Amino acid sequence: MQLLLAPSYLLWMLLNLLLLFTCVAAWAPAQQTFATEVQPQAVAPPPLEVRPLFLSGPTGNRVDLVFLADGYLSSEKDKFFADALFLAEDISANQTYNTVRPLLNFWAAFTPSRESGVGKGGRTKDTVFGLYRDGTELRGVWCNNTDIARAACESLGDGCDYPITVGNDPLYGGSGGYPTVITASPANGPQILRHELGHSIIDVGDEYDGGASWGYFGVNAAQNASRSPPWSHWLTNPSNATRVEHSVMPLQQYTWTMLNTSSSWTTTFISSGTFSKYALFFSVSGIPNTADLTIKVDGQTLPWEVRSNIGADRWLYDLNFNRGLSGGRHTLEYRLNNKTLEGTAQLCSVEINEFGSEAEFISKPGHYGLYPVYSDKNTTTYRPTNEDCLMRKVTTPNFCSVCKEDLWLHLLQRVDLIDNFAASCRTGSRFLTATVVPFGRFRQPEDRKAGEEYTFQWFKNGVRQMQFDGMVEVNTGSGTAGVGRWAFRAALKTDEVRRDPEGLLTNERQIKVTAIC
Ligand SMILES: *[C@@H]1O[C@H](CO)[C@@H](O)[C@H](O)[C@H]1NC(C)=O
Ligand SMILES: *[C@@H]1O[C@H](CO)[C@@H](O)[C@H](O)[C@H]1NC(C)=O
Ligand SMILES: *[C@@H]1O[C@H](CO)[C@@H](O)[C@H](O)[C@H]1NC(C)=O
Ligand SMILES: *[C@@H]1O[C@H](CO)[C@@H](O)[C@H](O)[C@H]1NC(C)=O
Ligand SMILES: *[C@@H]1O[C@H](CO)[C@@H](O)[C@H](O)[C@H]1NC(C)=O
Ligand SMILES: *[C@@H]1O[C@H](CO)[C@@H](O)[C@H](O)[C@H]1NC(C)=O
Ligand SMILES: *[C@@H]1O[C@H](CO)[C@@H](O)[C@H](O)[C@H]1NC(C)=O
């Protein structure tokens, strides 16, 4: 999320580098000493009580996400399984990963910790995976025992592709990489989970402003507006592929400042006075009530409302104004009004964006174009939509179409649409039966998606058997009729994939039948 992603991403890159070095070093004798130094010590996996949450198929042909418990006592086992179910449900029951859920399995694996909760102040508690925060602020949560997380995942064989350590803590925090780290925060846990999994599974960068410039990459990032972006096939107006939506970011700061009632936190920024609208994006923690905080621009109080039931947790707020700022210097001010919140109330980040009119900056959802993203150094890259994607707005539950398409493709690199293809004899006839991943009409009726369907084709000795089109089981007849080289081809069509250069939505299986039934 806004504040934690920059550092978490750095860690993720470092981890990858470390892994790379470890692998490279293993092949290069000159690096042997270094390799021995960074080679993680073999550790025993912790005992795991594994329970399925949502299963869609065999682990060998699915991407398996496994929640691991950190900072849960034996007596908190039920809480862990409930937290894991809540997280899995939130990101897959009706949104985010819902359409690709047939490619996923969700599991929860419990190990008791000796202490409850996650560490803070840069110190771990006595927990299985050693999750901790650097300070008390609601930012990154790190995993100290990544080797144990790796051993836990590996002990599950092909039943674990992505380990997700869940810290037993009700407040914001987490980090990407291996393992994914989140907390059981009801407000933020699902948001961080789906965002970090986006980084891990799809391999896309962030879309929000204020990140390091190297953090903008993948199918959702264009570096040069004069060239066709990776999402050219999603553009709403392809005849104007180089049009850039008109906006600017005059202010962006990760403030991490504790608020007090004796004086306001203030900053200034400069507007060109040429834009029609502006927005204030900010995040705070430790502010449970609207009246606890006053926000002013140029001395004018801005209307804002706290997210209901947020308590002390952190939340990201967007205030959009349908008017422009005048040219010149402006003052932004945050004042804490409630003394009992001193020591917990924190202003985490502030950002101002200015936008052209709707003709110059198309803000409406579903519009695909080139939207500027500004790094911490104010360098510009481009994203596909205004606010359709959770890689930009973590409070948004869904990916934009560009990321969603790449999610499909990345998952289908690891999952074959055909789970099984087998021959059998029944009443003297040769039957061939294919089992496919449950998409299209194979989904539960209430879960079917418009525009999603399979086509099935059959081939005998390379010759198309049109009479079997659309079937998953065929009776090829008795005697020698069934003998030969049979192929079954499944092709999936979904509105969520427009471009499939590697043909990942088509799979074929063959079987050679030599015996007569
Ligand atoms: C999914 O369900 C949650 C909880 O019931 C609800 O808040 C959310 O709006 C739903 N999302 C969609 C896309 O229907
Ligand atoms: C992480 O674990 C190591 C031992 O494996 C320990 O020396 C170190 O202090 C731990 N780090 C934190 C932040 O607790
Ligand atoms: C952007 O692309 C255009 C057109 O291909 C090219 O002329 C220009 O040099 C590129 N700019 C940068 C900074 O790479
Ligand atoms: C293309 O975008 C430019 C602004 O970048 C605009 O002036 C022009 O009218 C657009 N053309 C079309 C055909 O939409
Ligand atoms: C970023 O650059 C633009 C001009 O290109 C400027 O108007 C804006 O104020 C700058 N923002 C920051 C945060 O420096
Ligand atoms: C109160 O907050 C302001 C703004 O962050 C800061 O300058 C000041 O030092 C703080 N005062 C106390 C007593 O902490
Ligand atoms: C200050 O905050 C505390 C904790 O949320 C709350 O109980 C109290 O009512 C607030 N005081 C005022 C004056 O709003």
PDB file of C-alpha atoms and ligand atoms in Angstrom, residues 257-266 334 342, ligand 6:
ATOM      1  CA  THR A 257       4.147  12.506  11.390  1.00  0.00           C
ATOM      2  CA  MET A 258       2.517  12.140  14.800  1.00  0.00           C
ATOM      3  CA  LEU A 259      -0.191  14.771  15.167  1.00  0.00           C
ATOM      4  CA  ASN A 260      -0.751  16.856  18.277  1.00  0.00           C
ATOM      5  CA  THR A 261      -3.290  19.393  19.461  1.00  0.00           C
ATOM      6  CA  SER A 262      -0.807  22.199  20.230  1.00  0.00           C
ATOM      7  CA  SER A 263       0.059  22.992  16.635  1.00  0.00           C
ATOM      8  CA  SER A 264      -1.028  21.995  13.145  1.00  0.00           C
ATOM      9  CA  TRP A 265       1.067  20.148  10.626  1.00  0.00           C
ATOM     10  CA  THR A 266       1.355  22.388   7.576  1.00  0.00           C
ATOM     11  CA  TYR A 334      -3.877  19.123   9.415  1.00  0.00           C
ATOM     12  CA  GLU A 342      -1.842  12.206  20.850  1.00  0.00           C
TER      13      GLU A 342
HETATM   14  C1  LIG B   6       3.130  19.179  17.163  1.00  0.00           C
HETATM   15  O1  LIG B   6       3.117  18.916  15.757  1.00  0.00           O
HETATM   16  C2  LIG B   6       3.799  19.870  14.993  1.00  0.00           C
HETATM   17  C3  LIG B   6       3.554  19.547  13.531  1.00  0.00           C
HETATM   18  O2  LIG B   6       3.946  18.221  13.204  1.00  0.00           O
HETATM   19  C4  LIG B   6       5.278  19.857  15.332  1.00  0.00           C
HETATM   20  O3  LIG B   6       5.963  20.828  14.590  1.00  0.00           O
HETATM   21  C5  LIG B   6       5.427  20.144  16.834  1.00  0.00           C
HETATM   22  O4  LIG B   6       6.774  19.979  17.192  1.00  0.00           O
HETATM   23  C6  LIG B   6       4.575  19.164  17.645  1.00  0.00           C
HETATM   24  N1  LIG B   6       4.582  19.587  19.038  1.00  0.00           N
HETATM   25  C7  LIG B   6       4.798  18.749  20.008  1.00  0.00           C
HETATM   26  C8  LIG B   6       4.757  19.329  21.372  1.00  0.00           C
HETATM   27  O5  LIG B   6       5.020  17.559  19.785  1.00  0.00           O
END
